Short mmCIF file of C-alpha atoms in Angstrom, two decimals:
data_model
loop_
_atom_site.label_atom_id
_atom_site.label_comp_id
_atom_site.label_asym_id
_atom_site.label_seq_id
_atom_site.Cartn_x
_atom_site.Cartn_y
_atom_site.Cartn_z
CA UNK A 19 -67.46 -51.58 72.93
CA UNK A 20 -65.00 -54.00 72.46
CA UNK A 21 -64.23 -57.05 74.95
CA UNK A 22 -60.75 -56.69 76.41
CA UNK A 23 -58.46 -59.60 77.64
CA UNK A 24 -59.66 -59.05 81.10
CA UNK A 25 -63.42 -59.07 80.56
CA UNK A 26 -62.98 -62.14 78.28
CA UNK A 27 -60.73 -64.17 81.14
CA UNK A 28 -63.43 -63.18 83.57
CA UNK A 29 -65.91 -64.61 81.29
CA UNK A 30 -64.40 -68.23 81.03
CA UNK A 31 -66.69 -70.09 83.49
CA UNK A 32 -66.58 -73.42 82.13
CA UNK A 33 -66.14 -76.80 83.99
CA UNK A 34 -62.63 -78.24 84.00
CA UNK A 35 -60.48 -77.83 80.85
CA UNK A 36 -63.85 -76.24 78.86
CA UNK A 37 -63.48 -72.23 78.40
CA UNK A 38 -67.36 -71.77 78.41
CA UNK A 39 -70.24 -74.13 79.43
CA UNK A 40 -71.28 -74.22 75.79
CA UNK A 41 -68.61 -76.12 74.75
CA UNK A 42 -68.57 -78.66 77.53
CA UNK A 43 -72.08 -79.13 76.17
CA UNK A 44 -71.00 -79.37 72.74
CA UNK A 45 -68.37 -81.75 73.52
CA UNK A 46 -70.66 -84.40 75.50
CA UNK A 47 -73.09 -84.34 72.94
CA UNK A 48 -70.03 -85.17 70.23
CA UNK A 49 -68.88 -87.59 72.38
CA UNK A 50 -72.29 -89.14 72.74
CA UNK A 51 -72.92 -89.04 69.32
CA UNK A 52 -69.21 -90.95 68.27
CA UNK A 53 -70.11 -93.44 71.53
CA UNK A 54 -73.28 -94.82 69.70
CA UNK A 55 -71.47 -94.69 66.11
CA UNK A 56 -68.58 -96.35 67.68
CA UNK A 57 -70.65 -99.23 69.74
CA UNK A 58 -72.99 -100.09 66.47
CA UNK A 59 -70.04 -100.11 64.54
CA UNK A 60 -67.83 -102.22 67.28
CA UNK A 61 -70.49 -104.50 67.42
CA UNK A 62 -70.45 -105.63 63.83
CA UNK A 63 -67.04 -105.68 64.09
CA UNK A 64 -66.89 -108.30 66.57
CA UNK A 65 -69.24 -110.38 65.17
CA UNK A 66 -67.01 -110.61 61.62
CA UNK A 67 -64.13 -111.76 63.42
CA UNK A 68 -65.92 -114.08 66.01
CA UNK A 69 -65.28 -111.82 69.57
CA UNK A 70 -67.81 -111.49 71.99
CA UNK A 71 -71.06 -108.75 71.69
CA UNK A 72 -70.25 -107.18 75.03
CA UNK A 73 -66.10 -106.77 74.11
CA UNK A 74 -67.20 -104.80 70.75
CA UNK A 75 -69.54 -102.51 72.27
CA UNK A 76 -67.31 -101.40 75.53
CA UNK A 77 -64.71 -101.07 72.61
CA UNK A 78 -66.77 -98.77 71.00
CA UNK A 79 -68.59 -96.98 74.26
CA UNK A 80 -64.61 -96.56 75.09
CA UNK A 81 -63.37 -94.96 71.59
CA UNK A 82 -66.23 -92.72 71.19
CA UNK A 83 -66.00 -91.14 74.42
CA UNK A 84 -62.71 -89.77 73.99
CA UNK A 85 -63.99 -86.73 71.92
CA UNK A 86 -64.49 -85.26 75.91
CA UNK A 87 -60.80 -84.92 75.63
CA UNK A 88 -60.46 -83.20 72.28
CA UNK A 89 -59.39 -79.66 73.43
CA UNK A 90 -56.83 -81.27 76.25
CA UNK A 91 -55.54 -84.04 74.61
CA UNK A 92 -56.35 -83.87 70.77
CA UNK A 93 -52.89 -85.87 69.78
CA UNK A 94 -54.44 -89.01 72.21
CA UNK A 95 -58.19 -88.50 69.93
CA UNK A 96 -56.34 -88.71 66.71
CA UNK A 97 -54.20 -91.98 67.71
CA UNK A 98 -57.04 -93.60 68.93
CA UNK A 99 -59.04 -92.51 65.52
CA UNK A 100 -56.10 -94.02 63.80
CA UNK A 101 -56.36 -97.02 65.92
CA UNK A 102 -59.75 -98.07 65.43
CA UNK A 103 -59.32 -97.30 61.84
CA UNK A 104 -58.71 -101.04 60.48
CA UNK A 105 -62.25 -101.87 62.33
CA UNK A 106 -63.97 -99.55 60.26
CA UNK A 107 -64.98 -97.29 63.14
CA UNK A 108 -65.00 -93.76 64.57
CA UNK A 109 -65.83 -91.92 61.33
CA UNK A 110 -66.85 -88.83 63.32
CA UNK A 111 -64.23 -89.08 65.74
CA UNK A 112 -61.79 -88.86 63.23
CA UNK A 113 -62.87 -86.03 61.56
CA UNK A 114 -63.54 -83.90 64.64
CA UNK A 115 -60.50 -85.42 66.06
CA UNK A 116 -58.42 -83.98 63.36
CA UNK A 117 -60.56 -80.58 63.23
CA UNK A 118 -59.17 -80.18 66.89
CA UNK A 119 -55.51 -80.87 65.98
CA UNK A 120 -55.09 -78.62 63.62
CA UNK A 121 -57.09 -75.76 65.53
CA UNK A 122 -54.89 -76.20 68.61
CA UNK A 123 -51.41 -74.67 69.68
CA UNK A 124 -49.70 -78.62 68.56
CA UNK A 125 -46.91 -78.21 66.39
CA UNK A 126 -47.32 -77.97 62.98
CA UNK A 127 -44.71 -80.85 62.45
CA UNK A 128 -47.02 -83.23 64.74
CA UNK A 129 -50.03 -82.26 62.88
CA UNK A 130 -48.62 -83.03 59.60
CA UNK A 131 -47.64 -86.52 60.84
CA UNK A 132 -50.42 -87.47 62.59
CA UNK A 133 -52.70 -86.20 59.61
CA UNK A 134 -50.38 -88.05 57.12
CA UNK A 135 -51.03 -91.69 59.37
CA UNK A 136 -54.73 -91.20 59.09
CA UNK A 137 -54.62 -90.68 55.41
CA UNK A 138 -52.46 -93.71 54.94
CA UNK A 139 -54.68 -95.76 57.63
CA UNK A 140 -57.93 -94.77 55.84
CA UNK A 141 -56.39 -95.26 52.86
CA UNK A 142 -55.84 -98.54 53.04
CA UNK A 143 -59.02 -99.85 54.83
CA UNK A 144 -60.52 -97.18 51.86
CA UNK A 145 -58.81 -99.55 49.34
CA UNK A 146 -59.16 -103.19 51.06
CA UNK A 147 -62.68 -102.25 51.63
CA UNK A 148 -63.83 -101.37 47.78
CA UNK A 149 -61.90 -103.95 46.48
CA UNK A 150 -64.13 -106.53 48.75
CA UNK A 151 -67.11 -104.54 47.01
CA UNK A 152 -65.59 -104.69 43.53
CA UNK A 153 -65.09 -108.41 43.89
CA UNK A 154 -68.73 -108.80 45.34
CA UNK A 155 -69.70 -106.77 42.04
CA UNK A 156 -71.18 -104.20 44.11
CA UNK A 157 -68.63 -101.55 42.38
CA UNK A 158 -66.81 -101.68 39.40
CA UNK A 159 -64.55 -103.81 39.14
CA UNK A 160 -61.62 -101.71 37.11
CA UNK A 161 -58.28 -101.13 39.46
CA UNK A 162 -58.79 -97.18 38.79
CA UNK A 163 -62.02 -96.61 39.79
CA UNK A 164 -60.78 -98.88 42.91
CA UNK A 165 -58.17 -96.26 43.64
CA UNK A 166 -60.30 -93.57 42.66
CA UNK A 167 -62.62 -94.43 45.40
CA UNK A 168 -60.05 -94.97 48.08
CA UNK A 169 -57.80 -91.88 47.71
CA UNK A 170 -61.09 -89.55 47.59
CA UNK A 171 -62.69 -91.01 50.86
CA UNK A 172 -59.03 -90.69 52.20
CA UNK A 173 -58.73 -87.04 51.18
CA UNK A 174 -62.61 -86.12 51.87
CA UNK A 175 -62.13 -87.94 55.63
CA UNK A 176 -59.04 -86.16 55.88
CA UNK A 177 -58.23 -82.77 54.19
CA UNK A 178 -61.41 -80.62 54.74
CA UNK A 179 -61.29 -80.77 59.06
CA UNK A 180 -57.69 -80.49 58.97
CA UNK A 181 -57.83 -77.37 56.64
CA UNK A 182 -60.62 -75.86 58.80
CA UNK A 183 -59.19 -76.36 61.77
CA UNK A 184 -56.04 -74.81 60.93
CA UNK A 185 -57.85 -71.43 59.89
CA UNK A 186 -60.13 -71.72 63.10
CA UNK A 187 -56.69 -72.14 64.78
CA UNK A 188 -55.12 -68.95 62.79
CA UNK A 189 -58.39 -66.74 63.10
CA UNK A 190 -58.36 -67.84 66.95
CA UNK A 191 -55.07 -66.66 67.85
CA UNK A 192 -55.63 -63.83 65.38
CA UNK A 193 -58.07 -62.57 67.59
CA UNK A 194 -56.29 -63.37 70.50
CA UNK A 195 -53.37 -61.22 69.54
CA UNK A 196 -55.76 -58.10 69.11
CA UNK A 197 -57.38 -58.59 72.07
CA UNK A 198 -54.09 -58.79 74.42
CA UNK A 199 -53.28 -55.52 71.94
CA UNK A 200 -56.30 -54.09 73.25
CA UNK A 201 -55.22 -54.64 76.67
CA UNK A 202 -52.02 -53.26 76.11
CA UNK A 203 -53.27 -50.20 74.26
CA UNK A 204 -55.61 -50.00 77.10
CA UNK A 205 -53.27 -49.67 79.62
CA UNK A 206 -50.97 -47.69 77.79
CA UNK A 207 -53.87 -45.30 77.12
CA UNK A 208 -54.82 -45.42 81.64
CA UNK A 209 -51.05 -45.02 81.69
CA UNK A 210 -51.04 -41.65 79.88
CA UNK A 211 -54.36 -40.20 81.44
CA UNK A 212 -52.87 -40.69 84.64
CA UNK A 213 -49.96 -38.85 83.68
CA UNK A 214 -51.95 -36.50 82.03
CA UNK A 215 -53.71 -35.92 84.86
CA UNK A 216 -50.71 -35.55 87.15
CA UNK A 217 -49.06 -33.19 84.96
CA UNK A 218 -52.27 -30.72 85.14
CA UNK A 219 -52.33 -30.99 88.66
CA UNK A 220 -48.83 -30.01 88.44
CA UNK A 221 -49.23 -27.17 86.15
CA UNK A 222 -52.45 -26.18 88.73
CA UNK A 223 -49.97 -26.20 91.29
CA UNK A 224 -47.42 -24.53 89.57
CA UNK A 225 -50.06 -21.29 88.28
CA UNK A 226 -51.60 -21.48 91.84
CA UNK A 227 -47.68 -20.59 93.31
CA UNK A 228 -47.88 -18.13 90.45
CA UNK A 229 -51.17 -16.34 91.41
CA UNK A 230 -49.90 -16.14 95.08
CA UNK A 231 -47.14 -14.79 94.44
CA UNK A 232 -47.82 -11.75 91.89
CA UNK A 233 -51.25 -11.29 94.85
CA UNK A 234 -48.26 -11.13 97.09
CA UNK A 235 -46.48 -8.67 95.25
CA UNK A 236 -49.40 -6.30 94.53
CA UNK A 237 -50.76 -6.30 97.98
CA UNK A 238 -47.19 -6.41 100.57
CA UNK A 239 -45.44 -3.49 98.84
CA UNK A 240 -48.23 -1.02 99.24
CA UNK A 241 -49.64 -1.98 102.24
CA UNK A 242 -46.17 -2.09 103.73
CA UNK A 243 -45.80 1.62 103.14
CA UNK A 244 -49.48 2.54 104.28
CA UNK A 245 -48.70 1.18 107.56
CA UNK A 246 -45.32 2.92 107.99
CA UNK A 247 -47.07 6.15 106.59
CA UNK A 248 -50.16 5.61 109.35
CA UNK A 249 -47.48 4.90 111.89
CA UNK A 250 -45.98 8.27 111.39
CA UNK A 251 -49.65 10.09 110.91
CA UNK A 252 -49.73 8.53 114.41
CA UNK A 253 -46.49 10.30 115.12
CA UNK A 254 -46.81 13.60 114.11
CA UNK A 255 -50.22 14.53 114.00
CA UNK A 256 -50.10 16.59 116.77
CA UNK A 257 -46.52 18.30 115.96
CA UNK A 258 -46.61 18.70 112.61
CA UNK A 259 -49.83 19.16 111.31
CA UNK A 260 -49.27 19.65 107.73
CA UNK A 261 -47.19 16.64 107.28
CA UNK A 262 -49.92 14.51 109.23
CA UNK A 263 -52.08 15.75 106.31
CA UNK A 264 -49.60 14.77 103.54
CA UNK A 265 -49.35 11.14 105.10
CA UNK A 266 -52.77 10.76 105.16
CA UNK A 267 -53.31 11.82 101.50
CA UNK A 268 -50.12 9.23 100.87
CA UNK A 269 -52.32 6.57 103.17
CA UNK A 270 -55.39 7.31 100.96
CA UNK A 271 -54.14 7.08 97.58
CA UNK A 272 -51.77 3.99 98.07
CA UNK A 273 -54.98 2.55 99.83
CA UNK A 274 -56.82 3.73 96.71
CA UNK A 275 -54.85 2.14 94.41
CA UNK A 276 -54.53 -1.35 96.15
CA UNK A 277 -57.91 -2.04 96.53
CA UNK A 278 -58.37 -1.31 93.17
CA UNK A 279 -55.84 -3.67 91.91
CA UNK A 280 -57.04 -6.03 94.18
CA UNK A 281 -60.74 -5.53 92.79
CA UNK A 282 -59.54 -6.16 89.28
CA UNK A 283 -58.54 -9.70 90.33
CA UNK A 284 -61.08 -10.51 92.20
CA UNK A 285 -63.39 -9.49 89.49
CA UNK A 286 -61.62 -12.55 87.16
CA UNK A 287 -61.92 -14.79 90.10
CA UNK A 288 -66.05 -13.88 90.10
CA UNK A 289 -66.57 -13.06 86.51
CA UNK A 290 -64.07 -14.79 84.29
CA UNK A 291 -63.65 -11.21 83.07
CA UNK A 292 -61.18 -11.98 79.75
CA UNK A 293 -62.65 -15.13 78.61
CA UNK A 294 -64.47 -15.60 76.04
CA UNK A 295 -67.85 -14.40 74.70
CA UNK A 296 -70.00 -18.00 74.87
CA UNK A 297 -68.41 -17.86 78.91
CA UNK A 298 -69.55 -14.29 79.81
CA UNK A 299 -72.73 -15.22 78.29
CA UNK A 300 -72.92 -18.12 80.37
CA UNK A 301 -72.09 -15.78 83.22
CA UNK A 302 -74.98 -13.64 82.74
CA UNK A 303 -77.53 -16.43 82.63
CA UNK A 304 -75.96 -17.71 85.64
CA UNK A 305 -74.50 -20.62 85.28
CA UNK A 306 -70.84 -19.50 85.98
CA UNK A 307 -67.77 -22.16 83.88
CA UNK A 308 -64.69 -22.21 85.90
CA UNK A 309 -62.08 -19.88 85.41
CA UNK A 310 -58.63 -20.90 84.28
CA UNK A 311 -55.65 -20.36 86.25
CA UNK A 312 -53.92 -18.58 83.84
CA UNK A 313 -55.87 -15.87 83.71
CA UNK A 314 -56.15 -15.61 86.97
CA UNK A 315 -52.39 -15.32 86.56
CA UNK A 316 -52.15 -13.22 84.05
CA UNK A 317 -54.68 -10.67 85.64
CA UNK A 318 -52.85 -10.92 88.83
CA UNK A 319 -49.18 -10.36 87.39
CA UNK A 320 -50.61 -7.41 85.23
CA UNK A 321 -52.27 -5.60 88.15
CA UNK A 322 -48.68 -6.27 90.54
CA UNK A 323 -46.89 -4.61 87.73
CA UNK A 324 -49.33 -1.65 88.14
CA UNK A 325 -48.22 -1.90 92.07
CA UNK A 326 -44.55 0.12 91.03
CA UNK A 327 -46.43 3.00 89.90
CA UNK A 328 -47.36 4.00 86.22
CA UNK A 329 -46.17 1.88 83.38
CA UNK A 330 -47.35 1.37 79.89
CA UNK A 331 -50.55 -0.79 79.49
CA UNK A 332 -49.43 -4.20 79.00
CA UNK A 333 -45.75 -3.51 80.11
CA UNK A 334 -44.40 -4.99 83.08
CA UNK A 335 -41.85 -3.40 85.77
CA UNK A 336 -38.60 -2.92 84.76
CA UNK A 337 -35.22 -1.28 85.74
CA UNK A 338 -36.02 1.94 85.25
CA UNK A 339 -38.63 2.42 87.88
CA UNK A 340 -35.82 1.83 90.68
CA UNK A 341 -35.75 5.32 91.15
CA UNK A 342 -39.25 5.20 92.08
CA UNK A 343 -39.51 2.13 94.00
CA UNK A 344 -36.38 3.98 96.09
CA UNK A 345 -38.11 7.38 95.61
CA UNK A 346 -41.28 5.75 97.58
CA UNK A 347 -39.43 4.16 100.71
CA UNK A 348 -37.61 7.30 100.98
CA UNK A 349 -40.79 9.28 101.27
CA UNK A 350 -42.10 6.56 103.93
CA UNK A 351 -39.26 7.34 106.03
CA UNK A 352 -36.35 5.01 105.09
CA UNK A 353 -32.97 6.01 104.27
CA UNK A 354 -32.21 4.35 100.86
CA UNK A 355 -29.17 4.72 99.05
CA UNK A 356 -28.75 3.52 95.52
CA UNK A 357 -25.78 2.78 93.47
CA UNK A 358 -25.60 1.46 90.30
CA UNK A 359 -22.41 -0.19 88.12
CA UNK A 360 -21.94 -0.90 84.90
CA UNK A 361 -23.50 0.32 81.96
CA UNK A 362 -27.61 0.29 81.75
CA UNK A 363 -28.83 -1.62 78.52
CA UNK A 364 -31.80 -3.22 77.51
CA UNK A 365 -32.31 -7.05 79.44
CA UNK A 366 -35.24 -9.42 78.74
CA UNK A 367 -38.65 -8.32 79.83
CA UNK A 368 -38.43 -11.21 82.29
CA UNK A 369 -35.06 -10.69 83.76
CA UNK A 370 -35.99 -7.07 84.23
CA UNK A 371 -38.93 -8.12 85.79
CA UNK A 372 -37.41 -10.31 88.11
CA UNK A 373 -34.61 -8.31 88.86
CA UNK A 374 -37.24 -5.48 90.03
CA UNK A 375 -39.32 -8.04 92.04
CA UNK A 376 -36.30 -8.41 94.53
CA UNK A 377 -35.45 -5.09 95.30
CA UNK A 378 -38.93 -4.93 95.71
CA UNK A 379 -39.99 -7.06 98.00
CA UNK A 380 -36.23 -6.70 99.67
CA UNK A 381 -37.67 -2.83 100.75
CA UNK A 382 -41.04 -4.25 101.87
CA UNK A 383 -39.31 -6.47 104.11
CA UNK A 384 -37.19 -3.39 104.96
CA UNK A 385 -40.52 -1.49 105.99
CA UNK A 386 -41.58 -5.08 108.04
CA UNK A 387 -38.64 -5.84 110.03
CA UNK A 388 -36.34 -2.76 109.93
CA UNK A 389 -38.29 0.46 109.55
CA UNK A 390 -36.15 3.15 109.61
CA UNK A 391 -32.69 1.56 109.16
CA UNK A 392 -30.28 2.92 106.61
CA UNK A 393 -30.50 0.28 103.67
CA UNK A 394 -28.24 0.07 100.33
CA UNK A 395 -29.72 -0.51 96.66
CA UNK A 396 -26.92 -1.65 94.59
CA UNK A 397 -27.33 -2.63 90.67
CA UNK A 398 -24.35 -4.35 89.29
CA UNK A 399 -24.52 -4.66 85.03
CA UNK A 400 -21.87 -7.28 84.23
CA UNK A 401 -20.99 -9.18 80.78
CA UNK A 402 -23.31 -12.06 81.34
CA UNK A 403 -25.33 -11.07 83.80
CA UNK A 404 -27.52 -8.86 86.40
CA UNK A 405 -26.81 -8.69 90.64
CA UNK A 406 -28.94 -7.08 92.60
CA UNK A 407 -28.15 -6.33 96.61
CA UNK A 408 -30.32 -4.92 99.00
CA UNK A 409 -28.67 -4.52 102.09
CA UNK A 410 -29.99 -3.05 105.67
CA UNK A 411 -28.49 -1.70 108.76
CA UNK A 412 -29.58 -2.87 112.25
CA UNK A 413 -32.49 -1.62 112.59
CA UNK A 414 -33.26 1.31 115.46
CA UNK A 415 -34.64 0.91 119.11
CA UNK A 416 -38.02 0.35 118.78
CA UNK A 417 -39.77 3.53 120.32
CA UNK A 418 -43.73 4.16 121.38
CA UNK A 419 -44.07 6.49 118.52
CA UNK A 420 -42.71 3.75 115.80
CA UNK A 421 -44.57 0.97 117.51
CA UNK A 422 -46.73 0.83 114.78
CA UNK A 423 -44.71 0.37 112.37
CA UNK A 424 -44.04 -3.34 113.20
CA UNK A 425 -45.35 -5.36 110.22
CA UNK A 426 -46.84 -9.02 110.61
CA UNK A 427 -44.62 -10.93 107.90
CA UNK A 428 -46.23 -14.71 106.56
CA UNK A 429 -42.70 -16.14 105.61
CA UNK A 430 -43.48 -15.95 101.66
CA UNK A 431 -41.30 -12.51 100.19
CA UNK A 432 -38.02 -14.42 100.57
CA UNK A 433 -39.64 -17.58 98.98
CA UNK A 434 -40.95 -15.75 96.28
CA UNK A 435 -37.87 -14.61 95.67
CA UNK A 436 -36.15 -17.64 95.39
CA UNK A 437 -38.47 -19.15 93.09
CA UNK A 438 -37.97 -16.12 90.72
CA UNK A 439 -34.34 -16.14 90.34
CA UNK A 440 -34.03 -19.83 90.37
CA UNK A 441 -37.11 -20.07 87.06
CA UNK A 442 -34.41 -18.11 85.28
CA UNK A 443 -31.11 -19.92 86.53
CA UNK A 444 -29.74 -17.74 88.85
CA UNK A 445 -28.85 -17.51 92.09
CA UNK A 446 -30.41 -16.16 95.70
CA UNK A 447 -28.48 -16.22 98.74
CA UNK A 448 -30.37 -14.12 102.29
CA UNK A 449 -29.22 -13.97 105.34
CA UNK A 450 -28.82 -11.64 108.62
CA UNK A 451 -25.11 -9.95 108.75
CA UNK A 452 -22.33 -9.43 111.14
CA UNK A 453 -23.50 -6.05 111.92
CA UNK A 454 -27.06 -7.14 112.79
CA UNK A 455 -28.87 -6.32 109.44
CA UNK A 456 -29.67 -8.40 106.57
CA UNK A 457 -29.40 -8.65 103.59
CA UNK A 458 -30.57 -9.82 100.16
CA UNK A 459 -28.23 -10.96 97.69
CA UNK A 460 -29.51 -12.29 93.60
CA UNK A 461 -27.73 -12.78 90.30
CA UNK A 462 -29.64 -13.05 87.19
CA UNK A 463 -28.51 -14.83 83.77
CA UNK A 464 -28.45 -11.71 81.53
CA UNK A 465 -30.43 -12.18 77.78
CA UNK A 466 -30.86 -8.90 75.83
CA UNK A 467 -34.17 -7.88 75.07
#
């Protein structure tokens, strides 16, 4: 696991300017270190040119010390490495003083310059200082090897800490430019699960409206007419005693066929019936895997096109079982007229479906609120599109024999509606009329099949 931006800001605990305590460690003990070089060698310094001991060794305690300021100030270390040059001091504070130059964010302009000044400055005390030797005889006393000496002390002093430090510098803010992107990647990456996540509770929202709705479908519709057929059982059953028995055997099989569509669902709900093999087997043992929505779905809109009567297996309602859908209120007692303009052709198997879906549920809610009024199918085929109009008459007094045809209505047919002619871009207008019915009004965006 990698250390993000974050985690590695949380983790800077040092004191003051130090990231880490580590390094304020390893910056005392540098500074110690160049304090005691810098005192032993201030204090032979002032003894060669006649100062006091105590003036050389503050001078040196003083220079020394300033390595504690390398990663704040490291322009200030190198000047004062530069300074202290001619006295032949602060060997190790110039070479980590450089080091941390070139590592840091300084310009590279100010690094070259400063770096340049302490190769001149040690140099030249390089130089002065073998020459005194060569003239001692301590060294050769040739003018090249003199030269020789001095430039490669220079150099060595000079080159290799400002060489490291500028790849320590690179590698650093190498690493530092991965790690922020990390971060960014990171975020980008919380960014899209969140969206991801929002977008499947979307499309669970979305299948859930789905499932209602085809449930809605399959159940209303037949239901609907079993309670307008037991209200006229209820009715007749003591005039007419053959029709009270036709009713009921309308009652039963209606009945009969709902619960069985409704048992087909529910048996995808329980058993994930449709998924696959490793699931069922899962089933069995008993450790039931959550069923996806879309079956669910799918099983429910299969069984609600079952609800229109027979169709092909795998075939969904279409235009041509109008006749029955009409042929079925008719036998429950309502007075349905159809007309139908325009030549019949073939439409897409979802603009059929949808166009069927609102005459639908417009004679359920027929059977609800109106039972018994006079109602009007009409089927319009135009150029470029499909309208559908179900239309009802005020409906008649209620009496005590059709009492029970009153139907409890939950305020989701006309929604349904809506959202099925809007998915395919057309348009749904309901409303009561003048004359004190209602009426359903839909056009449909025609695509050939």
């Amino acid at each position: 696991m990698t250390t993000t931006g974050e985690v590695h800001r949380a983790a800077l605990t040092g004191p003051w300017w130090w990231a880490r305590r580590r390094s304020a460690v390893l910056d005392v003990t540098l500074a110690v270190v160049s304090a005691v070089e810098c005192a032993r060698q201030g204090i032979t310094f002032a003894r060669d040119v006649g100062l006091p001991f105590a003036v050389g060794l503050v001078f040196g305690l003083l220079a020394g010390a300033t390595l504690l300021v390398r990663r704040r100030w490291p322009v200030a270390v190198v000047l004062v490495a530069i300074a202290v040059t001619p006295a032949e001091m602060g060997f190790l504070l110039s070479v980590v003083g450089l080091y941390s130059l070139a590592a840091s964010e300084c310009p590279r302009r100010i690094t070259a310059g400063l770096a340049g000044m302490s190769l001149v400055a040690v140099l030249i005390v390089s130089y002065v200082r073998t020459d005194q030797q060569a003239d001692a005889g301590v060294v050769p006393g040739e003018g090249w090897v003199v030269t020789f000496i001095a430039l490669t002390m220079s150099l060595g002093l000079t080159a290799p800490p400002v060489l490291l430090g500028l790849y320590v510098g690179a590698r650093r803010r190498l690493m530092e430019s991965l790690r922020e992107r990390a971060d960014s990647l990171e975020r980008e990456l919380q960014l899209l699960a969140e969206r991801a996540e929002e977008r499947a509770e979307w499309a669970r929202s979305e299948e859930r409206t789905r499932i209602a709705r085809e449930m809605h479908d399959v159940v209303a519709h037949r239901v609907s007419l079993m309670v307008v057929h037991a209200a006229a059982l209820q009715a007749v059953a003591r005039k007419d005693p053959e029709k009270a028995v036709r009713n009921a055997a309308l009652v039963g099989d209606m009945g009969r066929q709902a619960l069985s569509e409704l048992r087909e669902m529910l048996g995808v709900l329980r058993t994930g019936d449709g998924l696959s093999a490793p699931a069922a087997g899962n089933e069995r043992r008993g450790r039931a895997e959550p069923v996806p929505l879309a079956a669910v779905g799918a099983a429910a809109a299969a069984a609600a096109s079952r609800a229109a009567g027979p169709a092909p297996v795998g075939e969904g309602p279409c235009l041509a079982d109008l006749d029955e859908l009409v042929g079925q209120s008719r036998v429950a007692g309502v007075a349905v007229v159809l007309s139908v303009e325009g030549e019949l052709r073939a439409y897409a198997a979802e603009v059929e479906q949808t166009a069927f879906r609102v005459v639908q549920e417009a004679l359920t809610n027929v059977h609800k609120h109106a039972a018994g009024a006079k109602t009007y199918v009409r089927l319009a085929h135009r150029l470029s599109e499909i309208a559908m109009q179900v239309e009802n008459e005020a409906p008649p007094p209620v009496t005590e024999g059709g009492a029970g045809a009153r139907l409890p209505s939950g305020g989701n047919g006309l929604v349904g509606m809506r959202e099925r002619v809007g998915a395919l871009g057309g348009v749904f207008v309901s409303g009561p009329t003048d004359a004190g019915g209602f009426r359903v009004s839909a056009v449909i965006p025609c695509g050939t099949a």
